[in-house]
PDB file of C-alpha atoms in Angstrom:
ATOM      1  CA  MET A 271      -2.292 198.708 218.090  1.00  0.00           C
ATOM      2  CA  LYS A 272      -1.138 198.011 221.576  1.00  0.00           C
ATOM      3  CA  THR A 273       1.104 194.803 222.339  1.00  0.00           C
ATOM      4  CA  ILE A 274       0.849 192.324 225.241  1.00  0.00           C
ATOM      5  CA  THR A 275       4.139 191.844 227.305  1.00  0.00           C
ATOM      6  CA  ILE A 276       4.238 188.492 229.016  1.00  0.00           C
ATOM      7  CA  LYS A 277       7.880 188.118 230.476  1.00  0.00           C
ATOM      8  CA  ASN A 278      10.345 188.911 227.843  1.00  0.00           C
ATOM      9  CA  THR A 279       8.090 187.985 225.098  1.00  0.00           C
ATOM     10  CA  VAL A 280       6.431 190.822 223.265  1.00  0.00           C
ATOM     11  CA  ILE A 281       3.037 189.811 221.401  1.00  0.00           C
ATOM     12  CA  GLY A 282       2.040 192.194 218.589  1.00  0.00           C
ATOM     13  CA  GLU A 283       5.394 193.049 217.302  1.00  0.00           C
ATOM     14  CA  GLY A 284       8.069 191.354 215.205  1.00  0.00           C
ATOM     15  CA  MET A 285       7.853 187.929 214.380  1.00  0.00           C
ATOM     16  CA  PRO A 286       4.570 186.366 214.421  1.00  0.00           C
ATOM     17  CA  LYS A 287       4.975 184.245 217.943  1.00  0.00           C
ATOM     18  CA  LEU A 288       5.311 180.280 217.929  1.00  0.00           C
ATOM     19  CA  ILE A 289       2.475 178.505 219.632  1.00  0.00           C
ATOM     20  CA  VAL A 290       3.176 174.586 220.107  1.00  0.00           C
ATOM     21  CA  PRO A 291       0.562 172.367 221.799  1.00  0.00           C
ATOM     22  CA  MET A 292       1.259 169.441 224.008  1.00  0.00           C
ATOM     23  CA  THR A 293      -1.418 166.830 223.861  1.00  0.00           C
ATOM     24  CA  GLY A 294      -0.445 164.429 226.142  1.00  0.00           C
ATOM     25  CA  LYS A 295      -2.960 161.986 227.791  1.00  0.00           C
ATOM     26  CA  ASN A 296      -1.447 161.752 230.952  1.00  0.00           C
ATOM     27  CA  ASP A 297       1.881 162.786 233.061  1.00  0.00           C
ATOM     28  CA  GLU A 298       4.131 160.957 231.517  1.00  0.00           C
ATOM     29  CA  GLU A 299       3.451 161.646 227.868  1.00  0.00           C
ATOM     30  CA  ILE A 300       3.446 165.407 228.988  1.00  0.00           C
ATOM     31  CA  ILE A 301       6.514 165.477 230.796  1.00  0.00           C
ATOM     32  CA  LYS A 302       8.265 163.775 227.439  1.00  0.00           C
ATOM     33  CA  GLU A 303       6.827 166.420 225.359  1.00  0.00           C
ATOM     34  CA  ILE A 304       8.106 169.252 227.671  1.00  0.00           C
ATOM     35  CA  GLN A 305      11.528 167.741 227.093  1.00  0.00           C
ATOM     36  CA  TRP A 306      11.106 167.829 223.278  1.00  0.00           C
ATOM     37  CA  LEU A 307       9.723 171.180 223.192  1.00  0.00           C
ATOM     38  CA  ARG A 308      11.882 173.027 224.923  1.00  0.00           C
ATOM     39  CA  PRO A 309      14.920 172.925 222.720  1.00  0.00           C
ATOM     40  CA  MET A 310      12.752 173.647 219.962  1.00  0.00           C
ATOM     41  CA  ARG A 311      12.348 177.275 221.620  1.00  0.00           C
ATOM     42  CA  PRO A 312       8.526 177.878 221.021  1.00  0.00           C
ATOM     43  CA  ASP A 313       7.272 181.618 222.119  1.00  0.00           C
ATOM     44  CA  ILE A 314       4.396 179.981 224.071  1.00  0.00           C
ATOM     45  CA  ILE A 315       3.803 176.255 224.875  1.00  0.00           C
ATOM     46  CA  GLU A 316       0.082 175.344 225.113  1.00  0.00           C
ATOM     47  CA  TRP A 317      -1.244 172.724 227.461  1.00  0.00           C
ATOM     48  CA  ARG A 318      -4.380 171.324 225.939  1.00  0.00           C
ATOM     49  CA  ALA A 319      -6.175 169.732 228.736  1.00  0.00           C
ATOM     50  CA  ASP A 320      -9.097 168.245 227.288  1.00  0.00           C
ATOM     51  CA  TYR A 321      -6.463 165.664 225.764  1.00  0.00           C
ATOM     52  CA  TYR A 322      -5.401 164.946 229.744  1.00  0.00           C
ATOM     53  CA  GLU A 323      -7.430 161.586 230.536  1.00  0.00           C
ATOM     54  CA  LYS A 324      -7.677 162.692 234.405  1.00  0.00           C
ATOM     55  CA  VAL A 325      -8.659 166.659 233.631  1.00  0.00           C
ATOM     56  CA  GLU A 326     -12.348 165.927 235.209  1.00  0.00           C
ATOM     57  CA  ASP A 327     -10.581 165.035 238.320  1.00  0.00           C
ATOM     58  CA  VAL A 328      -9.421 168.880 239.335  1.00  0.00           C
ATOM     59  CA  GLU A 329      -7.044 167.658 242.510  1.00  0.00           C
ATOM     60  CA  VAL A 330      -5.258 165.443 240.060  1.00  0.00           C
ATOM     61  CA  LEU A 331      -5.445 168.021 236.946  1.00  0.00           C
ATOM     62  CA  LEU A 332      -3.951 170.989 239.342  1.00  0.00           C
ATOM     63  CA  SER A 333      -1.143 168.559 240.669  1.00  0.00           C
ATOM     64  CA  THR A 334      -0.107 167.945 237.096  1.00  0.00           C
ATOM     65  CA  LEU A 335      -0.578 171.409 236.314  1.00  0.00           C
ATOM     66  CA  ASP A 336       1.884 172.550 239.087  1.00  0.00           C
ATOM     67  CA  ARG A 337       4.322 169.694 237.688  1.00  0.00           C
ATOM     68  CA  VAL A 338       3.968 171.167 234.238  1.00  0.00           C
ATOM     69  CA  ARG A 339       5.079 174.534 235.740  1.00  0.00           C
ATOM     70  CA  ARG A 340       7.487 173.717 237.283  1.00  0.00           C
ATOM     71  CA  ALA A 341       8.909 171.865 234.200  1.00  0.00           C
ATOM     72  CA  LEU A 342       8.665 174.430 232.195  1.00  0.00           C
ATOM     73  CA  ASP A 343      10.632 176.950 234.207  1.00  0.00           C
ATOM     74  CA  ASP A 344      10.103 180.600 232.872  1.00  0.00           C
ATOM     75  CA  GLU A 345       8.457 179.675 229.684  1.00  0.00           C
ATOM     76  CA  ILE A 346       5.105 180.861 228.830  1.00  0.00           C
ATOM     77  CA  LEU A 347       2.358 178.387 229.157  1.00  0.00           C
ATOM     78  CA  LEU A 348      -0.636 178.660 227.734  1.00  0.00           C
ATOM     79  CA  PHE A 349      -3.849 176.751 229.285  1.00  0.00           C
ATOM     80  CA  THR A 350      -6.605 175.530 227.181  1.00  0.00           C
ATOM     81  CA  PHE A 351      -9.549 173.386 227.885  1.00  0.00           C
ATOM     82  CA  ARG A 352     -10.869 172.686 224.440  1.00  0.00           C
ATOM     83  CA  ARG A 353     -14.656 171.726 224.159  1.00  0.00           C
ATOM     84  CA  LYS A 354     -15.885 169.248 221.254  1.00  0.00           C
ATOM     85  CA  LEU A 355     -17.933 171.915 220.184  1.00  0.00           C
ATOM     86  CA  GLU A 356     -14.876 173.623 219.360  1.00  0.00           C
ATOM     87  CA  GLY A 357     -12.806 171.018 218.123  1.00  0.00           C
ATOM     88  CA  GLY A 358     -11.620 169.421 221.292  1.00  0.00           C
ATOM     89  CA  GLN A 359     -11.795 165.791 223.062  1.00  0.00           C
ATOM     90  CA  LYS A 360     -14.321 166.068 225.653  1.00  0.00           C
ATOM     91  CA  GLU A 361     -17.536 167.697 225.781  1.00  0.00           C
ATOM     92  CA  VAL A 362     -18.976 169.096 229.657  1.00  0.00           C
ATOM     93  CA  SER A 363     -21.335 171.617 230.655  1.00  0.00           C
ATOM     94  CA  ALA A 364     -21.167 175.377 231.128  1.00  0.00           C
ATOM     95  CA  ASP A 365     -20.965 174.711 234.904  1.00  0.00           C
ATOM     96  CA  VAL A 366     -18.099 172.436 234.771  1.00  0.00           C
ATOM     97  CA  TYR A 367     -16.331 174.372 231.895  1.00  0.00           C
ATOM     98  CA  GLN A 368     -16.881 177.747 234.064  1.00  0.00           C
ATOM     99  CA  ASN A 369     -15.226 176.194 236.985  1.00  0.00           C
ATOM    100  CA  LEU A 370     -12.518 174.197 235.679  1.00  0.00           C
ATOM    101  CA  ILE A 371     -11.064 177.654 234.014  1.00  0.00           C
ATOM    102  CA  GLU A 372     -12.056 179.491 236.771  1.00  0.00           C
ATOM    103  CA  THR A 373      -9.776 177.176 239.187  1.00  0.00           C
ATOM    104  CA  VAL A 374      -6.710 176.914 236.849  1.00  0.00           C
ATOM    105  CA  ILE A 375      -6.940 180.716 236.324  1.00  0.00           C
ATOM    106  CA  LYS A 376      -6.592 181.214 240.344  1.00  0.00           C
ATOM    107  CA  THR A 377      -3.565 178.618 240.866  1.00  0.00           C
ATOM    108  CA  LYS A 378      -1.698 181.451 238.694  1.00  0.00           C
ATOM    109  CA  LYS A 379       0.485 178.965 237.299  1.00  0.00           C
ATOM    110  CA  PRO A 380      -0.735 179.813 233.654  1.00  0.00           C
ATOM    111  CA  ASP A 381       0.645 182.684 231.921  1.00  0.00           C
ATOM    112  CA  MET A 382      -2.189 182.707 229.469  1.00  0.00           C
ATOM    113  CA  VAL A 383      -5.626 180.688 229.297  1.00  0.00           C
ATOM    114  CA  ASP A 384      -8.104 180.095 226.626  1.00  0.00           C
ATOM    115  CA  ILE A 385     -11.777 181.381 226.686  1.00  0.00           C
ATOM    116  CA  GLU A 386     -14.160 180.161 224.334  1.00  0.00           C
ATOM    117  CA  LEU A 387     -16.524 182.860 222.854  1.00  0.00           C
ATOM    118  CA  LEU A 388     -19.253 180.096 222.566  1.00  0.00           C
ATOM    119  CA  SER A 389     -19.388 179.693 226.246  1.00  0.00           C
ATOM    120  CA  GLY A 390     -21.681 182.918 226.352  1.00  0.00           C
ATOM    121  CA  GLU A 391     -21.515 186.289 227.323  1.00  0.00           C
ATOM    122  CA  SER A 392     -22.178 186.037 230.825  1.00  0.00           C
ATOM    123  CA  ILE A 393     -19.453 183.033 231.317  1.00  0.00           C
ATOM    124  CA  VAL A 394     -17.324 185.039 229.483  1.00  0.00           C
ATOM    125  CA  ARG A 395     -16.972 187.933 231.258  1.00  0.00           C
ATOM    126  CA  SER A 396     -17.059 186.303 234.688  1.00  0.00           C
ATOM    127  CA  LEU A 397     -13.783 184.299 233.770  1.00  0.00           C
ATOM    128  CA  VAL A 398     -12.223 187.763 231.787  1.00  0.00           C
ATOM    129  CA  ALA A 399     -12.939 189.349 235.107  1.00  0.00           C
ATOM    130  CA  CYS A 400     -11.396 186.477 237.007  1.00  0.00           C
ATOM    131  CA  ALA A 401      -8.121 186.204 235.057  1.00  0.00           C
ATOM    132  CA  ARG A 402      -7.689 189.718 235.543  1.00  0.00           C
ATOM    133  CA  ALA A 403      -7.881 189.919 238.830  1.00  0.00           C
ATOM    134  CA  HIS A 404      -4.987 187.118 238.997  1.00  0.00           C
ATOM    135  CA  GLY A 405      -2.628 189.031 236.209  1.00  0.00           C
ATOM    136  CA  VAL A 406      -3.737 185.899 233.762  1.00  0.00           C
ATOM    137  CA  LYS A 407      -3.814 187.315 230.181  1.00  0.00           C
ATOM    138  CA  VAL A 408      -6.604 185.732 227.822  1.00  0.00           C
ATOM    139  CA  VAL A 409      -6.564 184.302 224.696  1.00  0.00           C
ATOM    140  CA  MET A 410     -10.255 184.140 223.390  1.00  0.00           C
ATOM    141  CA  SER A 411     -10.964 181.990 220.962  1.00  0.00           C
ATOM    142  CA  ASN A 412     -13.827 180.867 218.168  1.00  0.00           C
ATOM    143  CA  HIS A 413     -13.731 177.942 215.984  1.00  0.00           C
ATOM    144  CA  ASP A 414     -15.622 177.043 212.793  1.00  0.00           C
ATOM    145  CA  PHE A 415     -14.477 173.357 211.334  1.00  0.00           C
ATOM    146  CA  HIS A 416     -16.857 173.380 208.742  1.00  0.00           C
ATOM    147  CA  LYS A 417     -16.318 176.166 206.288  1.00  0.00           C
ATOM    148  CA  THR A 418     -15.036 179.971 206.403  1.00  0.00           C
ATOM    149  CA  PRO A 419     -17.722 182.462 207.418  1.00  0.00           C
ATOM    150  CA  PRO A 420     -18.102 185.675 205.392  1.00  0.00           C
ATOM    151  CA  LYS A 421     -15.732 188.741 205.917  1.00  0.00           C
ATOM    152  CA  SER A 422     -18.075 190.510 207.910  1.00  0.00           C
ATOM    153  CA  GLU A 423     -18.697 187.525 210.394  1.00  0.00           C
ATOM    154  CA  ILE A 424     -15.145 187.184 210.694  1.00  0.00           C
ATOM    155  CA  ILE A 425     -14.590 190.612 211.487  1.00  0.00           C
ATOM    156  CA  ASP A 426     -17.937 190.821 213.925  1.00  0.00           C
ATOM    157  CA  ARG A 427     -16.557 187.673 215.965  1.00  0.00           C
ATOM    158  CA  LEU A 428     -12.891 189.378 216.703  1.00  0.00           C
ATOM    159  CA  SER A 429     -14.464 192.670 217.518  1.00  0.00           C
ATOM    160  CA  LYS A 430     -16.775 191.196 219.928  1.00  0.00           C
ATOM    161  CA  MET A 431     -13.865 189.274 221.360  1.00  0.00           C
ATOM    162  CA  GLN A 432     -12.146 192.529 221.816  1.00  0.00           C
ATOM    163  CA  ALA A 433     -15.146 194.042 223.377  1.00  0.00           C
ATOM    164  CA  LEU A 434     -15.654 191.290 225.689  1.00  0.00           C
ATOM    165  CA  GLY A 435     -12.198 191.886 227.021  1.00  0.00           C
ATOM    166  CA  ALA A 436      -9.702 189.470 225.374  1.00  0.00           C
ATOM    167  CA  ASP A 437      -5.876 190.144 225.305  1.00  0.00           C
ATOM    168  CA  VAL A 438      -5.849 187.899 222.400  1.00  0.00           C
ATOM    169  CA  PRO A 439      -8.829 187.508 220.186  1.00  0.00           C
ATOM    170  CA  LYS A 440      -8.421 184.341 218.257  1.00  0.00           C
ATOM    171  CA  ILE A 441     -10.534 183.188 215.369  1.00  0.00           C
ATOM    172  CA  ALA A 442      -9.653 179.555 213.493  1.00  0.00           C
ATOM    173  CA  VAL A 443     -11.713 179.007 210.653  1.00  0.00           C
ATOM    174  CA  MET A 444     -12.134 175.570 207.964  1.00  0.00           C
ATOM    175  CA  ALA A 445     -10.966 176.867 204.275  1.00  0.00           C
ATOM    176  CA  ASN A 446     -12.297 174.588 201.751  1.00  0.00           C
ATOM    177  CA  SER A 447     -10.895 176.527 198.988  1.00  0.00           C
ATOM    178  CA  MET A 448      -7.894 179.160 198.131  1.00  0.00           C
ATOM    179  CA  THR A 449     -11.186 181.351 197.705  1.00  0.00           C
ATOM    180  CA  ASP A 450     -11.853 180.954 201.681  1.00  0.00           C
ATOM    181  CA  VAL A 451      -8.159 181.720 202.539  1.00  0.00           C
ATOM    182  CA  LEU A 452      -8.463 185.248 200.800  1.00  0.00           C
ATOM    183  CA  THR A 453     -11.594 186.015 202.865  1.00  0.00           C
ATOM    184  CA  LEU A 454      -9.918 185.273 205.710  1.00  0.00           C
ATOM    185  CA  TRP A 455      -6.918 187.350 205.099  1.00  0.00           C
ATOM    186  CA  ASP A 456      -9.078 190.259 203.851  1.00  0.00           C
ATOM    187  CA  ALA A 457     -11.078 190.098 207.490  1.00  0.00           C
ATOM    188  CA  ALA A 458      -7.698 189.987 208.693  1.00  0.00           C
ATOM    189  CA  ASN A 459      -6.339 192.582 206.644  1.00  0.00           C
ATOM    190  CA  THR A 460      -9.173 195.171 207.533  1.00  0.00           C
ATOM    191  CA  MET A 461      -8.655 194.163 211.701  1.00  0.00           C
ATOM    192  CA  LYS A 462      -5.353 195.173 211.050  1.00  0.00           C
ATOM    193  CA  GLU A 463      -5.628 198.594 209.230  1.00  0.00           C
ATOM    194  CA  LYS A 464      -9.066 200.158 210.970  1.00  0.00           C
ATOM    195  CA  LEU A 465     -10.266 198.247 213.716  1.00  0.00           C
ATOM    196  CA  ALA A 466      -8.015 196.115 216.093  1.00  0.00           C
ATOM    197  CA  ASP A 467      -6.541 197.871 219.180  1.00  0.00           C
ATOM    198  CA  ARG A 468      -4.737 194.586 220.556  1.00  0.00           C
ATOM    199  CA  PRO A 469      -3.100 191.528 219.011  1.00  0.00           C
ATOM    200  CA  PHE A 470      -5.461 188.965 217.429  1.00  0.00           C
ATOM    201  CA  ILE A 471      -4.877 185.739 215.709  1.00  0.00           C
ATOM    202  CA  ALA A 472      -6.810 184.767 212.522  1.00  0.00           C
ATOM    203  CA  LEU A 473      -5.928 181.459 210.556  1.00  0.00           C
ATOM    204  CA  ALA A 474      -7.626 178.697 208.771  1.00  0.00           C
ATOM    205  CA  MET A 475      -7.444 175.043 209.230  1.00  0.00           C
ATOM    206  CA  GLY A 476      -6.867 171.674 206.510  1.00  0.00           C
ATOM    207  CA  ASP A 477      -4.829 172.039 203.669  1.00  0.00           C
ATOM    208  CA  PHE A 478      -5.753 175.338 201.984  1.00  0.00           C
ATOM    209  CA  GLY A 479      -5.138 176.873 205.641  1.00  0.00           C
ATOM    210  CA  ILE A 480      -1.741 175.979 205.762  1.00  0.00           C
ATOM    211  CA  ILE A 481      -0.593 179.261 203.855  1.00  0.00           C
ATOM    212  CA  THR A 482      -2.423 181.320 206.783  1.00  0.00           C
ATOM    213  CA  ARG A 483       0.012 179.308 209.346  1.00  0.00           C
ATOM    214  CA  LEU A 484       3.163 180.397 207.707  1.00  0.00           C
ATOM    215  CA  ALA A 485       2.347 183.749 206.034  1.00  0.00           C
ATOM    216  CA  GLY A 486      -0.650 185.338 208.136  1.00  0.00           C
ATOM    217  CA  GLY A 487       1.409 187.452 209.864  1.00  0.00           C
ATOM    218  CA  LEU A 488       1.600 189.715 206.722  1.00  0.00           C
ATOM    219  CA  PHE A 489      -1.851 190.372 207.303  1.00  0.00           C
ATOM    220  CA  GLY A 490      -1.922 191.065 210.821  1.00  0.00           C
ATOM    221  CA  SER A 491      -1.819 187.908 212.677  1.00  0.00           C
ATOM    222  CA  ALA A 492       0.482 188.383 216.001  1.00  0.00           C
ATOM    223  CA  ALA A 493       1.123 184.214 216.138  1.00  0.00           C
ATOM    224  CA  THR A 494       0.479 181.127 214.953  1.00  0.00           C
ATOM    225  CA  PHE A 495       0.617 177.041 215.990  1.00  0.00           C
ATOM    226  CA  GLY A 496       2.872 174.739 214.913  1.00  0.00           C
ATOM    227  CA  ALA A 497       3.014 170.868 215.659  1.00  0.00           C
ATOM    228  CA  GLY A 498       4.955 169.469 218.844  1.00  0.00           C
ATOM    229  CA  LEU A 499       4.812 165.450 218.754  1.00  0.00           C
ATOM    230  CA  ASN A 500       1.207 165.673 217.840  1.00  0.00           C
ATOM    231  CA  ALA A 501      -1.039 167.980 216.096  1.00  0.00           C
ATOM    232  CA  SER A 502      -4.289 169.501 217.672  1.00  0.00           C
ATOM    233  CA  ALA A 503      -5.979 170.860 214.457  1.00  0.00           C
ATOM    234  CA  PRO A 504      -5.999 170.019 211.028  1.00  0.00           C
ATOM    235  CA  GLY A 505      -3.210 171.430 208.682  1.00  0.00           C
ATOM    236  CA  GLN A 506      -0.661 172.262 211.814  1.00  0.00           C
ATOM    237  CA  LEU A 507       3.141 171.902 210.642  1.00  0.00           C
ATOM    238  CA  PRO A 508       6.232 170.587 212.283  1.00  0.00           C
ATOM    239  CA  VAL A 509       7.095 173.408 214.508  1.00  0.00           C
ATOM    240  CA  SER A 510      10.631 173.656 212.949  1.00  0.00           C
ATOM    241  CA  GLU A 511       9.278 174.313 209.602  1.00  0.00           C
ATOM    242  CA  VAL A 512       6.605 176.694 210.986  1.00  0.00           C
ATOM    243  CA  ARG A 513       9.843 178.639 212.476  1.00  0.00           C
ATOM    244  CA  THR A 514      11.911 178.620 208.995  1.00  0.00           C
ATOM    245  CA  VAL A 515       9.269 180.144 206.849  1.00  0.00           C
ATOM    246  CA  LEU A 516       8.399 182.758 209.755  1.00  0.00           C
ATOM    247  CA  GLU A 517      11.858 183.847 210.385  1.00  0.00           C
ATOM    248  CA  ILE A 518      12.291 183.974 206.342  1.00  0.00           C
ATOM    249  CA  LEU A 519       8.955 186.385 205.674  1.00  0.00           C
ATOM    250  CA  HIS A 520      10.049 188.314 209.180  1.00  0.00           C
ATOM    251  CA  LYS A 521      13.541 188.943 207.135  1.00  0.00           C
ATOM    252  CA  TYR A 522      11.775 190.315 204.273  1.00  0.00           C
ATOM    253  CA  GLU A 523       9.113 192.461 205.922  1.00  0.00           C
ATOM    254  CA  ALA A 524      12.203 193.891 207.980  1.00  0.00           C
ATOM    255  CA  SER A 525      13.807 195.016 204.958  1.00  0.00           C
ATOM    256  CA  LYS A 526      11.162 196.508 203.382  1.00  0.00           C
TER     257      LYS A 526
END
């Protein structure tokens, strides 16, 4: 499995990378989050722009993106606009979504951008090509907030994202039982051992899914999410707690 290197961070090697989302509604809240987050030393800071109240005003959004980039200095920035269908805060048309993501990519200010698999193959391919042309890495994502699909479906979705050119395929499902957790981990382990040629993220949401955010690296998941000032998905734990467990598990793995 090849790795992805962004600045000095290698995704797909060593301890799973810790991603922390910012969910501020305005510039003041966002800058407050950045000041709070930086001492926590997350590997990647995700700006969940769908929480931003002026996200549909592209000029204002780009101004704020510039401010975020300067405030983060050299830290890795992942830009995400999550639509309601995938658990986000806003719903926009396919054309508006494509234009928004494309415009952000062309600024080259984020190091990574989230592209939703369900945007449709034509839009996905176009956005991936745009990201490639501008040196921005792609996290391609798919979410199921109701259930955990069968193992074969999880593998199919991750494989499709890989085929569409994702640098890091990501799937998040809702675990309604420990059986669901085992299904996700079985799928992730099969990807790790047989199918994945690049880093991927596989996690489960909800109370049952908490364990996947902590121990997913044992089954191949290259990154996980910890909550910043506010959680952006069900089951996210505080970043400090997630880091502690990741370090313990990584120490165990390294000693084998």
